[in-house]
Amino acid sequence: AIMPVEADPKDMSVGYGGRPDREGVVTLDACIMDSEGNAGSVTFLQDIMHPISVARKVMEETPHVILSGDGAKQFALEQGFDSVDLFTDQSRKEFKQWLKEAKYRPVSNIENHDTIGLLALDKEGHLSGGCSTSGMAYKLHGRVGDSPIIGAGLFVDDEIGAATATGVGEMVLKTLGSFLIVELMRSGKSPQEACEIAVKRVIDKYDCKDIQVGYIAMNKKGEFGAYAIQAGFSYTVTSAKMNEIFKAKSFFTQ
Ligand code: ASP
């Protein structure tokens, strides 16, 4: 489910066609977690179309959880992934335009940052998840967001539930949002309540007027929820019975 988004040149915040950092380098973050508590992650990965698949290989083929930068790329090449130019004509054009002013400012819901986050419940009732992003457009070279950090951008506990994040990764990292949501579900909160508490934790601590953070969560029963700081966060629920896009509730409503 994550790979088609990574390969989509029109999605400019994930994988191929993702916006570069301020040095003009596309750097990708992704992680994956399965129902047995195994996890794999890549950070600051360059020139590889499917960071989620490399994260999976880290999980399955190494004793480690995170590989980063050159080491992650070297590992990917050894695993048979191709080195590709991740720029598209559009992302190159926009970067050249951005260089004229070179101002760094994340703008919520104007697609200069986004993530594909996925939570899955299989037919035996086991949970897993993954997320993948090119991070904040025009970020500092070397910046790593929440998405490859287990517990921040994604957390899965097959006894309880799973959660994943999008938005300004720094806020998610500083509050360990996905782990927090799973722990809240462990203490009896519904996925919806847990997402709301995690978003409010960010709002209570930081100035969030212009910042977006959104979470989705699902528990063992397949109950799901979502909440965001700003309006405009939507998510899709797909099962044998439904395939529906939902608009998440948000703290600010306009
Ligand atoms: N969380 C991602 C990051 O900070 C960006 C996003 O999901 O909007 O890299």
mmCIF file of C-alpha atoms in Angstrom, residues 13-15 18-30 42-48 51 69 86-87 132-136 139-145:
data_model
loop_
_atom_site.group_PDB
_atom_site.id
_atom_site.type_symbol
_atom_site.label_atom_id
_atom_site.label_comp_id
_atom_site.label_asym_id
_atom_site.label_seq_id
_atom_site.Cartn_x
_atom_site.Cartn_y
_atom_site.Cartn_z
ATOM 1 C CA SER A 13 6.213 14.638 -0.174
ATOM 2 C CA VAL A 14 6.962 10.936 -0.463
ATOM 3 C CA GLY A 15 9.577 8.986 -2.459
ATOM 4 C CA GLY A 18 9.560 14.255 -3.231
ATOM 5 C CA ARG A 19 10.787 17.771 -2.581
ATOM 6 C CA PRO A 20 14.502 17.962 -1.753
ATOM 7 C CA ASP A 21 16.277 19.557 1.176
ATOM 8 C CA ARG A 22 17.707 23.063 0.887
ATOM 9 C CA GLU A 23 20.917 21.685 -0.676
ATOM 10 C CA GLY A 24 18.869 20.080 -3.454
ATOM 11 C CA VAL A 25 19.165 16.514 -2.154
ATOM 12 C CA VAL A 26 16.088 14.280 -1.836
ATOM 13 C CA THR A 27 16.402 12.431 1.483
ATOM 14 C CA LEU A 28 13.883 9.829 2.563
ATOM 15 C CA ASP A 29 12.750 8.443 5.922
ATOM 16 C CA ALA A 30 10.639 5.329 6.465
ATOM 17 C CA VAL A 42 15.889 3.967 7.213
ATOM 18 C CA THR A 43 16.725 7.608 7.709
ATOM 19 C CA PHE A 44 18.341 10.137 5.374
ATOM 20 C CA LEU A 45 18.240 7.586 2.539
ATOM 21 C CA GLN A 46 19.064 8.872 -0.931
ATOM 22 C CA ASP A 47 18.469 7.673 -4.517
ATOM 23 C CA ILE A 48 16.207 4.733 -3.635
ATOM 24 C CA PRO A 51 12.493 3.320 1.391
ATOM 25 C CA GLY A 69 22.395 7.793 5.076
ATOM 26 C CA LEU A 86 14.378 10.896 -7.429
ATOM 27 C CA PHE A 87 13.918 14.323 -8.986
ATOM 28 C CA SER A 132 7.330 6.765 4.428
ATOM 29 C CA THR A 133 8.154 10.389 3.591
ATOM 30 C CA SER A 134 10.605 12.778 1.992
ATOM 31 C CA GLY A 135 10.059 14.941 5.063
ATOM 32 C CA MET A 136 9.773 18.699 5.259
ATOM 33 C CA LYS A 139 14.682 21.162 5.299
ATOM 34 C CA LEU A 140 18.270 21.514 6.526
ATOM 35 C CA HIS A 141 20.569 18.910 4.998
ATOM 36 C CA GLY A 142 20.776 16.048 7.473
ATOM 37 C CA ARG A 143 17.389 16.646 9.081
ATOM 38 C CA VAL A 144 15.546 13.479 10.069
ATOM 39 C CA GLY A 145 11.884 13.659 11.040
#
